[in-house]
Amino acid sequence: MKSHPKGARTRVLLASVFGPYAQDDEFGSRSINPMELYHNQVTRAQGAFSLRMFHRSWGIMMIQANISSPCAVLDFPTREAFARELTANQYDVVGISSIIVNVGKVREMCRMVRKLSPQSTIVIGGHVTAIPGVENPLDADHIVKGEGIRWMREFLGENPDRAIQHPEIVSGLETRILGVRIPDRKGATAATVIPSVGCPMGCNFCTTSSFFGGKGKFVNFYETGDELFDVMSQLEKSLNVQSFFVMDENFLLHRERAMQLLRRMKKSGKSWGLAVFASANAIRKYTMDELVELGVSWIWMGLESPRSSYTKLQGTDTRELTRELREHGIRVQGSTIIGLEHHTPANIRGEIDYAISHSTDFHQFMLYTPVPGTPLYQQMSDQGRMLQNVDLADIHGQDRFNFQHATISREESKRFLDLAFQRDYEQNGPSLYRMCRTMLQGWSRYKQFPDARVRERFARESVKLRTAYSAALWAMEQHFRQVHRDVSQEIRSLRQEVQTEFGSTAWLAAHLGGPLLSWTARREDRRLQAGRTYEPPTFLERSNWAPAEGA
Ligand code: B12
Ligand code: SF4
């Protein structure tokens, strides 16, 4: 590849696609596809109890932290903010990061760059580049498939093998629940740490795995537990955190690295908490004690049907595993696919009930979706089963099938998906309640554990349980009287158990804070019914910055 002639003086703008997102528009925004993790695909049926928050665009933050050129990251811009930035500064390179659903916005942003900043080289990166023939609709100079740090360093004439610097990333922002916005206090939210991209398991539908090389491949930013420990220690200091959102598709699969990290944590007395993604077969490589000592407090795990043939589930009773994890204070976020090949209108309710019977803390449901770039997409295309004329903006797994299923129609697919969310909510109650149950189990089991680091972590987590969460339990108990009396009763018993454990603090929190949260939740439900949506704020962050020559 030919490097940019300005080398380290190249002025770079890295932008995510423009908002607003949670609305229907001609650029591909969809109200059903907000820029929110939980409300988009996990707790969206949970009304005011839905967990709402935003996550920054970590890919471009990673690239910015790893180049020496003057660089600005413009995250969640409006079209106006993007236009303003293009004209206010003379950018040599404009990099745009996007996933497939937002391809219409990328097309518009390329058009804007050509008009407002004609001297700029346009570089497109992220999952959008997996669309076959994406070069045609996009007026760009470079389409970068896969890992982008190495590509950008080479393009800017830098050493691509230099060690990876980790940016300071606060995992979530503007958190809302029960109609209350939680203040963004330094240290209150976990830091995101990104050890690798990709996953070697290579499940046929998985876009992250295929994007970074597919089966057997992945890209490690940090090879060893020692390196990871150093990065985390640095983040602990700069962001004042003790918990980490570990953004690695299958963190526990790399056992040697995880165990080395644990050794370092023990040696330095770190009581860190880790939220991780891991497949069932990877979790089974550890004893519960190892997981708990490693600080694993939250696991996102695929729970596809036992009739599916994914290697990651083989030999594992996932219901038993989920129960065991929760008993050890580890919150479980299950992820289940609706519309697998063997699903039919006759068996799908049973399959949904099976998924729900895992009683996870959180449960994501997604439609089986052949996404461009994956083996599944190739297979469906070869079989002539991809539906034509489905807008790419609607291929996000929360709308309707984009392929011909053997027995389930497009319309039915959406109904079954919605049914899954609804049943999970009604049968298992709000995720916040489920999470409180797991936290109490963890506290009861580990409050006297010999390892002080473990005791300290559970003690830290239990503070919320005896205060804000006790109030939330009171509010949820009231609300569920109208939805499902048995669940309301279960919430009540949990609240009483919390009170027995923590005494008057929990009682006071519930009886003083509870009615208030009940009121804010009702107000939030009314707002949501009236169409209220939430959008992330715009960020503009510069590095290695000096005024432009001649600007
Ligand atoms: C955080 C996240 C989000 C955040 C949003 C973050 C944001 N600001 O955009 C939230 C939770 C809101 C979200 C929402 C959605 N997401 Co999302 N999300 C992720 C997640 C978990 C992590 C992304 C990440 O930071 N990875 C780590 C970084 C380092 O990797 P990266 O972003 O890929 O960046 C690297 C390269 O791609 C490349 N690169 C990226 N940008 C650029 C730019 C340039 C110029 C260059 C050169 C290179 C480059 O270099 C980077 C470093 O190697 C990924 C899964 C994953 N593990 O990646 C899914 C993922 C990206 N999301 C996905 C999807 C489908 C969605 C949703 C549609 C929800 C849904 N129904 O699933 C919505 C869309 C919302 C919307 N309106 O746009 C898919 C994308 C599939 C696809 N092929 O397009 C993924 C891959 C999950 C999956 N396996 O299905 N998501
Ligand atoms: S185990 Fe999970 S992350 Fe890995 S390929 Fe399968 S679905 Fe993707």
PDB file of N, CA, C and O and ligand atoms in Angstrom, residues 14 21 33-37 40-41 55-60 62-63 76 95-97 99-102 123 125-127 144 146-149 151-152 194 197 207-208 211-212 221 247 249 366 371 396 398, ligand 1:
ATOM      1  N   LEU A  14     -11.420  11.013  12.362  1.00  0.00           N
ATOM      2  CA  LEU A  14     -12.073   9.700  12.435  1.00  0.00           C
ATOM      3  C   LEU A  14     -13.481   9.920  12.964  1.00  0.00           C
ATOM      4  O   LEU A  14     -13.657  10.473  14.056  1.00  0.00           O
ATOM      5  N   TYR A  21     -30.292   8.510  15.756  1.00  0.00           N
ATOM      6  CA  TYR A  21     -30.350   7.091  15.396  1.00  0.00           C
ATOM      7  C   TYR A  21     -31.735   6.468  15.634  1.00  0.00           C
ATOM      8  O   TYR A  21     -32.191   5.671  14.833  1.00  0.00           O
ATOM      9  N   ASN A  33     -33.906   0.478  16.177  1.00  0.00           N
ATOM     10  CA  ASN A  33     -32.468   0.195  16.237  1.00  0.00           C
ATOM     11  C   ASN A  33     -31.695   1.360  16.866  1.00  0.00           C
ATOM     12  O   ASN A  33     -30.822   1.960  16.237  1.00  0.00           O
ATOM     13  N   PRO A  34     -32.020   1.693  18.137  1.00  0.00           N
ATOM     14  CA  PRO A  34     -31.350   2.833  18.765  1.00  0.00           C
ATOM     15  C   PRO A  34     -29.884   2.532  19.055  1.00  0.00           C
ATOM     16  O   PRO A  34     -29.467   1.377  19.015  1.00  0.00           O
ATOM     17  N   MET A  35     -29.106   3.568  19.350  1.00  0.00           N
ATOM     18  CA  MET A  35     -27.675   3.406  19.632  1.00  0.00           C
ATOM     19  C   MET A  35     -27.493   2.989  21.098  1.00  0.00           C
ATOM     20  O   MET A  35     -26.745   3.596  21.854  1.00  0.00           O
ATOM     21  N   GLU A  36     -28.205   1.956  21.498  1.00  0.00           N
ATOM     22  CA  GLU A  36     -28.164   1.519  22.893  1.00  0.00           C
ATOM     23  C   GLU A  36     -28.043   0.011  22.923  1.00  0.00           C
ATOM     24  O   GLU A  36     -28.806  -0.675  22.243  1.00  0.00           O
ATOM     25  N   LEU A  37     -27.141  -0.499  23.726  1.00  0.00           N
ATOM     26  CA  LEU A  37     -26.942  -1.947  23.772  1.00  0.00           C
ATOM     27  C   LEU A  37     -28.159  -2.656  24.382  1.00  0.00           C
ATOM     28  O   LEU A  37     -28.796  -3.484  23.751  1.00  0.00           O
ATOM     29  N   ASN A  40     -31.734  -1.846  22.881  1.00  0.00           N
ATOM     30  CA  ASN A  40     -31.864  -2.302  21.492  1.00  0.00           C
ATOM     31  C   ASN A  40     -32.167  -3.797  21.430  1.00  0.00           C
ATOM     32  O   ASN A  40     -33.053  -4.236  20.714  1.00  0.00           O
ATOM     33  N   GLN A  41     -31.434  -4.589  22.201  1.00  0.00           N
ATOM     34  CA  GLN A  41     -31.470  -6.026  21.943  1.00  0.00           C
ATOM     35  C   GLN A  41     -31.546  -6.909  23.175  1.00  0.00           C
ATOM     36  O   GLN A  41     -31.444  -8.122  23.061  1.00  0.00           O
ATOM     37  N   HIS A  55     -22.623   3.485  24.394  1.00  0.00           N
ATOM     38  CA  HIS A  55     -21.217   3.083  24.385  1.00  0.00           C
ATOM     39  C   HIS A  55     -20.534   3.830  23.260  1.00  0.00           C
ATOM     40  O   HIS A  55     -21.076   3.913  22.159  1.00  0.00           O
ATOM     41  N   ARG A  56     -19.338   4.329  23.555  1.00  0.00           N
ATOM     42  CA  ARG A  56     -18.583   5.060  22.532  1.00  0.00           C
ATOM     43  C   ARG A  56     -18.147   4.121  21.399  1.00  0.00           C
ATOM     44  O   ARG A  56     -18.245   2.911  21.516  1.00  0.00           O
ATOM     45  N   SER A  57     -17.627   4.710  20.319  1.00  0.00           N
ATOM     46  CA  SER A  57     -17.147   3.917  19.183  1.00  0.00           C
ATOM     47  C   SER A  57     -15.677   3.583  19.421  1.00  0.00           C
ATOM     48  O   SER A  57     -14.778   4.374  19.120  1.00  0.00           O
ATOM     49  N   TRP A  58     -15.475   2.408  20.009  1.00  0.00           N
ATOM     50  CA  TRP A  58     -14.149   2.054  20.518  1.00  0.00           C
ATOM     51  C   TRP A  58     -13.124   1.829  19.407  1.00  0.00           C
ATOM     52  O   TRP A  58     -11.924   2.046  19.620  1.00  0.00           O
ATOM     53  N   GLY A  59     -13.572   1.357  18.251  1.00  0.00           N
ATOM     54  CA  GLY A  59     -12.644   1.090  17.149  1.00  0.00           C
ATOM     55  C   GLY A  59     -11.862   2.344  16.780  1.00  0.00           C
ATOM     56  O   GLY A  59     -10.625   2.321  16.693  1.00  0.00           O
ATOM     57  N   ILE A  60     -12.550   3.468  16.604  1.00  0.00           N
ATOM     58  CA  ILE A  60     -11.828   4.693  16.207  1.00  0.00           C
ATOM     59  C   ILE A  60     -11.046   5.278  17.382  1.00  0.00           C
ATOM     60  O   ILE A  60     -10.007   5.911  17.191  1.00  0.00           O
ATOM     61  N   MET A  62      -9.469   3.435  19.501  1.00  0.00           N
ATOM     62  CA  MET A  62      -8.253   2.613  19.492  1.00  0.00           C
ATOM     63  C   MET A  62      -7.276   3.118  18.422  1.00  0.00           C
ATOM     64  O   MET A  62      -6.076   3.219  18.671  1.00  0.00           O
ATOM     65  N   ILE A  63      -7.819   3.428  17.246  1.00  0.00           N
ATOM     66  CA  ILE A  63      -6.935   3.880  16.167  1.00  0.00           C
ATOM     67  C   ILE A  63      -6.289   5.213  16.558  1.00  0.00           C
ATOM     68  O   ILE A  63      -5.077   5.402  16.425  1.00  0.00           O
ATOM     69  N   PHE A  76     -20.556  10.146  17.282  1.00  0.00           N
ATOM     70  CA  PHE A  76     -21.994  10.434  17.272  1.00  0.00           C
ATOM     71  C   PHE A  76     -22.281  11.861  16.799  1.00  0.00           C
ATOM     72  O   PHE A  76     -22.994  12.616  17.484  1.00  0.00           O
ATOM     73  N   GLY A  95     -11.534   9.356   8.014  1.00  0.00           N
ATOM     74  CA  GLY A  95     -11.841   7.934   8.207  1.00  0.00           C
ATOM     75  C   GLY A  95     -13.247   7.816   8.768  1.00  0.00           C
ATOM     76  O   GLY A  95     -13.611   8.526   9.712  1.00  0.00           O
ATOM     77  N   ILE A  96     -14.034   6.940   8.189  1.00  0.00           N
ATOM     78  CA  ILE A  96     -15.413   6.761   8.664  1.00  0.00           C
ATOM     79  C   ILE A  96     -15.578   5.314   9.106  1.00  0.00           C
ATOM     80  O   ILE A  96     -15.215   4.385   8.384  1.00  0.00           O
ATOM     81  N   SER A  97     -16.121   5.153  10.309  1.00  0.00           N
ATOM     82  CA  SER A  97     -16.308   3.821  10.869  1.00  0.00           C
ATOM     83  C   SER A  97     -17.791   3.493  10.885  1.00  0.00           C
ATOM     84  O   SER A  97     -18.612   4.320  11.298  1.00  0.00           O
ATOM     85  N   ILE A  99     -20.963   0.069  10.816  1.00  0.00           N
ATOM     86  CA  ILE A  99     -21.368  -1.324  10.634  1.00  0.00           C
ATOM     87  C   ILE A  99     -22.362  -1.353   9.469  1.00  0.00           C
ATOM     88  O   ILE A  99     -22.759  -0.297   8.947  1.00  0.00           O
ATOM     89  N   ILE A 100     -22.749  -2.565   9.079  1.00  0.00           N
ATOM     90  CA  ILE A 100     -23.498  -2.712   7.823  1.00  0.00           C
ATOM     91  C   ILE A 100     -24.800  -1.914   7.788  1.00  0.00           C
ATOM     92  O   ILE A 100     -25.105  -1.252   6.793  1.00  0.00           O
ATOM     93  N   VAL A 101     -25.568  -1.954   8.883  1.00  0.00           N
ATOM     94  CA  VAL A 101     -26.877  -1.268   8.854  1.00  0.00           C
ATOM     95  C   VAL A 101     -26.759   0.209   8.499  1.00  0.00           C
ATOM     96  O   VAL A 101     -27.710   0.802   7.996  1.00  0.00           O
ATOM     97  N   ASN A 102     -25.601   0.792   8.778  1.00  0.00           N
ATOM     98  CA  ASN A 102     -25.478   2.243   8.579  1.00  0.00           C
ATOM     99  C   ASN A 102     -24.806   2.631   7.266  1.00  0.00           C
ATOM    100  O   ASN A 102     -24.324   3.761   7.116  1.00  0.00           O
ATOM    101  N   VAL A 123     -11.277   7.152   3.887  1.00  0.00           N
ATOM    102  CA  VAL A 123     -10.987   5.765   4.266  1.00  0.00           C
ATOM    103  C   VAL A 123     -12.196   5.216   5.023  1.00  0.00           C
ATOM    104  O   VAL A 123     -12.655   5.831   5.991  1.00  0.00           O
ATOM    105  N   GLY A 125     -13.772   2.075   7.267  1.00  0.00           N
ATOM    106  CA  GLY A 125     -13.399   0.884   8.032  1.00  0.00           C
ATOM    107  C   GLY A 125     -14.568   0.380   8.862  1.00  0.00           C
ATOM    108  O   GLY A 125     -15.623   1.010   8.942  1.00  0.00           O
ATOM    109  N   GLY A 126     -14.352  -0.766   9.491  1.00  0.00           N
ATOM    110  CA  GLY A 126     -15.402  -1.376  10.307  1.00  0.00           C
ATOM    111  C   GLY A 126     -16.209  -2.384   9.488  1.00  0.00           C
ATOM    112  O   GLY A 126     -15.947  -2.610   8.306  1.00  0.00           O
ATOM    113  N   HIS A 127     -17.208  -2.971  10.133  1.00  0.00           N
ATOM    114  CA  HIS A 127     -17.937  -4.104   9.541  1.00  0.00           C
ATOM    115  C   HIS A 127     -18.659  -3.785   8.240  1.00  0.00           C
ATOM    116  O   HIS A 127     -18.976  -4.687   7.468  1.00  0.00           O
ATOM    117  N   VAL A 144     -11.132  -0.495   4.092  1.00  0.00           N
ATOM    118  CA  VAL A 144     -10.237  -1.303   4.937  1.00  0.00           C
ATOM    119  C   VAL A 144     -11.011  -2.419   5.619  1.00  0.00           C
ATOM    120  O   VAL A 144     -11.852  -2.165   6.486  1.00  0.00           O
ATOM    121  N   GLY A 146     -11.208  -5.609   8.116  1.00  0.00           N
ATOM    122  CA  GLY A 146     -10.510  -6.199   9.263  1.00  0.00           C
ATOM    123  C   GLY A 146      -9.871  -5.146  10.164  1.00  0.00           C
ATOM    124  O   GLY A 146     -10.302  -3.986  10.213  1.00  0.00           O
ATOM    125  N   GLU A 147      -8.805  -5.580  10.846  1.00  0.00           N
ATOM    126  CA  GLU A 147      -8.156  -4.765  11.877  1.00  0.00           C
ATOM    127  C   GLU A 147      -7.625  -3.448  11.275  1.00  0.00           C
ATOM    128  O   GLU A 147      -6.949  -3.454  10.243  1.00  0.00           O
ATOM    129  N   GLY A 148      -7.901  -2.309  11.940  1.00  0.00           N
ATOM    130  CA  GLY A 148      -7.592  -1.012  11.341  1.00  0.00           C
ATOM    131  C   GLY A 148      -6.366  -0.290  11.877  1.00  0.00           C
ATOM    132  O   GLY A 148      -5.855   0.614  11.223  1.00  0.00           O
ATOM    133  N   ILE A 149      -5.870  -0.677  13.061  1.00  0.00           N
ATOM    134  CA  ILE A 149      -4.729   0.055  13.639  1.00  0.00           C
ATOM    135  C   ILE A 149      -3.500  -0.158  12.759  1.00  0.00           C
ATOM    136  O   ILE A 149      -2.819   0.785  12.358  1.00  0.00           O
ATOM    137  N   TRP A 151      -3.411  -1.099   9.679  1.00  0.00           N
ATOM    138  CA  TRP A 151      -3.574  -0.492   8.351  1.00  0.00           C
ATOM    139  C   TRP A 151      -3.265   1.005   8.421  1.00  0.00           C
ATOM    140  O   TRP A 151      -2.524   1.547   7.607  1.00  0.00           O
ATOM    141  N   MET A 152      -3.822   1.663   9.429  1.00  0.00           N
ATOM    142  CA  MET A 152      -3.666   3.122   9.520  1.00  0.00           C
ATOM    143  C   MET A 152      -2.212   3.487   9.784  1.00  0.00           C
ATOM    144  O   MET A 152      -1.690   4.455   9.222  1.00  0.00           O
ATOM    145  N   ILE A 194      -9.802  -3.781  25.737  1.00  0.00           N
ATOM    146  CA  ILE A 194      -9.989  -4.576  24.517  1.00  0.00           C
ATOM    147  C   ILE A 194      -8.733  -5.418  24.264  1.00  0.00           C
ATOM    148  O   ILE A 194      -7.778  -4.956  23.636  1.00  0.00           O
ATOM    149  N   VAL A 197      -9.482  -8.806  19.026  1.00  0.00           N
ATOM    150  CA  VAL A 197     -10.681  -8.757  18.175  1.00  0.00           C
ATOM    151  C   VAL A 197     -10.772 -10.078  17.420  1.00  0.00           C
ATOM    152  O   VAL A 197      -9.752 -10.677  17.083  1.00  0.00           O
ATOM    153  N   THR A 207     -20.436 -12.529  12.682  1.00  0.00           N
ATOM    154  CA  THR A 207     -19.777 -11.530  11.851  1.00  0.00           C
ATOM    155  C   THR A 207     -18.433 -11.115  12.442  1.00  0.00           C
ATOM    156  O   THR A 207     -17.495 -10.862  11.709  1.00  0.00           O
ATOM    157  N   THR A 208     -18.345 -11.058  13.762  1.00  0.00           N
ATOM    158  CA  THR A 208     -17.068 -10.622  14.360  1.00  0.00           C
ATOM    159  C   THR A 208     -15.988 -11.651  14.099  1.00  0.00           C
ATOM    160  O   THR A 208     -14.832 -11.303  13.849  1.00  0.00           O
ATOM    161  N   PHE A 211     -15.078 -11.442  10.326  1.00  0.00           N
ATOM    162  CA  PHE A 211     -14.454 -10.168   9.937  1.00  0.00           C
ATOM    163  C   PHE A 211     -12.957 -10.139  10.266  1.00  0.00           C
ATOM    164  O   PHE A 211     -12.170  -9.484   9.589  1.00  0.00           O
ATOM    165  N   PHE A 212     -12.589 -10.829  11.331  1.00  0.00           N
ATOM    166  CA  PHE A 212     -11.172 -10.823  11.715  1.00  0.00           C
ATOM    167  C   PHE A 212     -10.491 -12.152  11.371  1.00  0.00           C
ATOM    168  O   PHE A 212      -9.591 -12.596  12.066  1.00  0.00           O
ATOM    169  N   PHE A 221      -4.372  -7.938  20.694  1.00  0.00           N
ATOM    170  CA  PHE A 221      -3.667  -6.683  20.955  1.00  0.00           C
ATOM    171  C   PHE A 221      -2.685  -6.898  22.101  1.00  0.00           C
ATOM    172  O   PHE A 221      -1.627  -6.301  22.155  1.00  0.00           O
ATOM    173  N   MET A 247     -13.774  -6.279  26.450  1.00  0.00           N
ATOM    174  CA  MET A 247     -14.382  -6.390  25.110  1.00  0.00           C
ATOM    175  C   MET A 247     -13.548  -7.325  24.246  1.00  0.00           C
ATOM    176  O   MET A 247     -12.678  -6.924  23.493  1.00  0.00           O
ATOM    177  N   GLU A 249     -14.414 -11.086  22.210  1.00  0.00           N
ATOM    178  CA  GLU A 249     -15.567 -11.949  21.926  1.00  0.00           C
ATOM    179  C   GLU A 249     -15.567 -13.238  22.722  1.00  0.00           C
ATOM    180  O   GLU A 249     -16.603 -13.830  22.966  1.00  0.00           O
ATOM    181  N   MET A 366     -32.106 -12.605  19.262  1.00  0.00           N
ATOM    182  CA  MET A 366     -31.767 -12.079  17.937  1.00  0.00           C
ATOM    183  C   MET A 366     -32.296 -13.034  16.898  1.00  0.00           C
ATOM    184  O   MET A 366     -32.253 -14.253  17.119  1.00  0.00           O
ATOM    185  N   VAL A 371     -25.528 -12.492   7.575  1.00  0.00           N
ATOM    186  CA  VAL A 371     -24.987 -11.144   7.380  1.00  0.00           C
ATOM    187  C   VAL A 371     -23.848 -11.235   6.368  1.00  0.00           C
ATOM    188  O   VAL A 371     -23.014 -12.145   6.464  1.00  0.00           O
ATOM    189  N   HIS A 396     -30.590  -6.087  11.063  1.00  0.00           N
ATOM    190  CA  HIS A 396     -29.941  -5.953  12.366  1.00  0.00           C
ATOM    191  C   HIS A 396     -30.433  -6.995  13.357  1.00  0.00           C
ATOM    192  O   HIS A 396     -30.111  -6.933  14.540  1.00  0.00           O
ATOM    193  N   GLN A 398     -33.329  -7.535  14.619  1.00  0.00           N
ATOM    194  CA  GLN A 398     -34.461  -7.206  15.487  1.00  0.00           C
ATOM    195  C   GLN A 398     -35.713  -6.878  14.672  1.00  0.00           C
ATOM    196  O   GLN A 398     -36.722  -6.475  15.229  1.00  0.00           O
TER     197      GLN A 398
HETATM  198  C1  B12 B   1     -20.034  -1.758  21.254  1.00  0.00           C
HETATM  199  C2  B12 B   1     -20.923  -2.305  20.176  1.00  0.00           C
HETATM  200  C3  B12 B   1     -22.071  -1.600  19.879  1.00  0.00           C
HETATM  201  C4  B12 B   1     -22.497  -0.287  20.536  1.00  0.00           C
HETATM  202  C5  B12 B   1     -22.302   0.904  19.608  1.00  0.00           C
HETATM  203  C6  B12 B   1     -20.957   1.383  19.481  1.00  0.00           C
HETATM  204  C7  B12 B   1     -20.943   2.558  18.534  1.00  0.00           C
HETATM  205  N1  B12 B   1     -20.598   3.693  19.058  1.00  0.00           N
HETATM  206  O1  B12 B   1     -21.231   2.422  17.366  1.00  0.00           O
HETATM  207  C8  B12 B   1     -24.003  -0.501  20.614  1.00  0.00           C
HETATM  208  C9  B12 B   1     -24.245  -1.328  21.814  1.00  0.00           C
HETATM  209  C10 B12 B   1     -24.848   0.725  20.686  1.00  0.00           C
HETATM  210  C11 B12 B   1     -24.181  -1.322  19.363  1.00  0.00           C
HETATM  211  C12 B12 B   1     -25.306  -1.295  18.627  1.00  0.00           C
HETATM  212  C13 B12 B   1     -25.511  -2.073  17.534  1.00  0.00           C
HETATM  213  N2  B12 B   1     -24.699  -3.023  17.081  1.00  0.00           N
HETATM  214 CO1  B12 B   1     -22.979  -3.360  17.799  1.00  0.00          CO
HETATM  215  N3  B12 B   1     -21.387  -3.972  18.563  1.00  0.00           N
HETATM  216  C14 B12 B   1     -20.631  -3.504  19.493  1.00  0.00           C
HETATM  217  C15 B12 B   1     -19.518  -4.503  19.793  1.00  0.00           C
HETATM  218  C16 B12 B   1     -19.964  -5.355  20.970  1.00  0.00           C
HETATM  219  C17 B12 B   1     -18.144  -3.950  20.076  1.00  0.00           C
HETATM  220  C18 B12 B   1     -17.585  -3.027  18.996  1.00  0.00           C
HETATM  221  C19 B12 B   1     -16.156  -2.736  19.304  1.00  0.00           C
HETATM  222  O2  B12 B   1     -15.840  -1.709  19.806  1.00  0.00           O
HETATM  223  N4  B12 B   1     -15.235  -3.696  19.062  1.00  0.00           N
HETATM  224  C20 B12 B   1     -13.836  -3.534  19.341  1.00  0.00           C
HETATM  225  C21 B12 B   1     -13.188  -2.634  18.250  1.00  0.00           C
HETATM  226  C22 B12 B   1     -11.706  -2.476  18.508  1.00  0.00           C
HETATM  227  O3  B12 B   1     -13.364  -3.316  17.023  1.00  0.00           O
HETATM  228  P1  B12 B   1     -14.092  -2.621  15.759  1.00  0.00           P
HETATM  229  O4  B12 B   1     -15.102  -1.681  16.184  1.00  0.00           O
HETATM  230  O5  B12 B   1     -14.490  -3.697  14.843  1.00  0.00           O
HETATM  231  O6  B12 B   1     -12.904  -1.779  15.103  1.00  0.00           O
HETATM  232  C23 B12 B   1     -11.800  -2.390  14.459  1.00  0.00           C
HETATM  233  C24 B12 B   1     -12.013  -2.645  12.958  1.00  0.00           C
HETATM  234  O7  B12 B   1     -13.346  -2.862  12.604  1.00  0.00           O
HETATM  235  C25 B12 B   1     -11.425  -1.469  12.291  1.00  0.00           C
HETATM  236  N5  B12 B   1     -12.176  -0.222  12.146  1.00  0.00           N
HETATM  237  C26 B12 B   1     -13.287   0.202  12.756  1.00  0.00           C
HETATM  238  N6  B12 B   1     -13.592   1.451  12.371  1.00  0.00           N
HETATM  239  C27 B12 B   1     -12.668   1.840  11.497  1.00  0.00           C
HETATM  240  C28 B12 B   1     -12.503   3.036  10.804  1.00  0.00           C
HETATM  241  C29 B12 B   1     -11.424   3.164   9.942  1.00  0.00           C
HETATM  242  C30 B12 B   1     -11.250   4.442   9.206  1.00  0.00           C
HETATM  243  C31 B12 B   1     -10.511   2.084   9.767  1.00  0.00           C
HETATM  244  C32 B12 B   1      -9.364   2.208   8.845  1.00  0.00           C
HETATM  245  C33 B12 B   1     -10.704   0.892  10.451  1.00  0.00           C
HETATM  246  C34 B12 B   1     -11.758   0.782  11.324  1.00  0.00           C
HETATM  247  O8  B12 B   1     -10.322  -1.192  13.135  1.00  0.00           O
HETATM  248  C35 B12 B   1     -10.704  -1.364  14.506  1.00  0.00           C
HETATM  249  C36 B12 B   1      -9.495  -1.835  15.286  1.00  0.00           C
HETATM  250  O9  B12 B   1      -9.094  -3.083  14.814  1.00  0.00           O
HETATM  251  C37 B12 B   1     -19.504  -5.308  18.446  1.00  0.00           C
HETATM  252  C38 B12 B   1     -19.010  -6.725  18.582  1.00  0.00           C
HETATM  253  C39 B12 B   1     -17.501  -6.774  18.552  1.00  0.00           C
HETATM  254  N7  B12 B   1     -16.958  -7.646  19.315  1.00  0.00           N
HETATM  255  O10 B12 B   1     -16.835  -6.034  17.853  1.00  0.00           O
HETATM  256  C40 B12 B   1     -20.945  -5.211  17.997  1.00  0.00           C
HETATM  257  C41 B12 B   1     -21.253  -5.151  16.516  1.00  0.00           C
HETATM  258  C42 B12 B   1     -20.293  -4.183  15.859  1.00  0.00           C
HETATM  259  N8  B12 B   1     -22.594  -4.589  16.489  1.00  0.00           N
HETATM  260  C43 B12 B   1     -23.353  -5.100  15.590  1.00  0.00           C
HETATM  261  C44 B12 B   1     -24.716  -4.783  15.402  1.00  0.00           C
HETATM  262  C45 B12 B   1     -25.469  -5.583  14.363  1.00  0.00           C
HETATM  263  C46 B12 B   1     -25.323  -3.764  16.141  1.00  0.00           C
HETATM  264  C47 B12 B   1     -26.778  -3.331  16.117  1.00  0.00           C
HETATM  265  C48 B12 B   1     -27.448  -3.354  14.766  1.00  0.00           C
HETATM  266  C49 B12 B   1     -27.545  -4.059  17.175  1.00  0.00           C
HETATM  267  C50 B12 B   1     -27.991  -5.340  16.919  1.00  0.00           C
HETATM  268  N9  B12 B   1     -29.265  -5.451  16.660  1.00  0.00           N
HETATM  269  O11 B12 B   1     -27.189  -6.238  17.006  1.00  0.00           O
HETATM  270  C51 B12 B   1     -26.751  -1.952  16.741  1.00  0.00           C
HETATM  271  C52 B12 B   1     -26.694  -0.800  15.747  1.00  0.00           C
HETATM  272  C53 B12 B   1     -26.998   0.511  16.389  1.00  0.00           C
HETATM  273  C54 B12 B   1     -27.000   1.591  15.376  1.00  0.00           C
HETATM  274  N10 B12 B   1     -28.104   2.308  15.254  1.00  0.00           N
HETATM  275  O12 B12 B   1     -26.031   1.794  14.666  1.00  0.00           O
HETATM  276  C55 B12 B   1     -22.616  -6.126  14.770  1.00  0.00           C
HETATM  277  C56 B12 B   1     -22.204  -5.595  13.405  1.00  0.00           C
HETATM  278  C57 B12 B   1     -22.532  -6.572  12.333  1.00  0.00           C
HETATM  279  C58 B12 B   1     -22.167  -6.087  10.988  1.00  0.00           C
HETATM  280  N11 B12 B   1     -21.605  -6.997  10.231  1.00  0.00           N
HETATM  281  O13 B12 B   1     -22.356  -4.947  10.624  1.00  0.00           O
HETATM  282  C59 B12 B   1     -21.443  -6.488  15.739  1.00  0.00           C
HETATM  283  C60 B12 B   1     -20.181  -6.962  15.055  1.00  0.00           C
HETATM  284  C61 B12 B   1     -21.966  -7.568  16.697  1.00  0.00           C
HETATM  285  C62 B12 B   1     -22.253  -8.865  16.016  1.00  0.00           C
HETATM  286  N12 B12 B   1     -21.376  -9.838  16.104  1.00  0.00           N
HETATM  287  O14 B12 B   1     -23.282  -9.028  15.410  1.00  0.00           O
HETATM  288  N13 B12 B   1     -23.082  -2.026  19.077  1.00  0.00           N
END
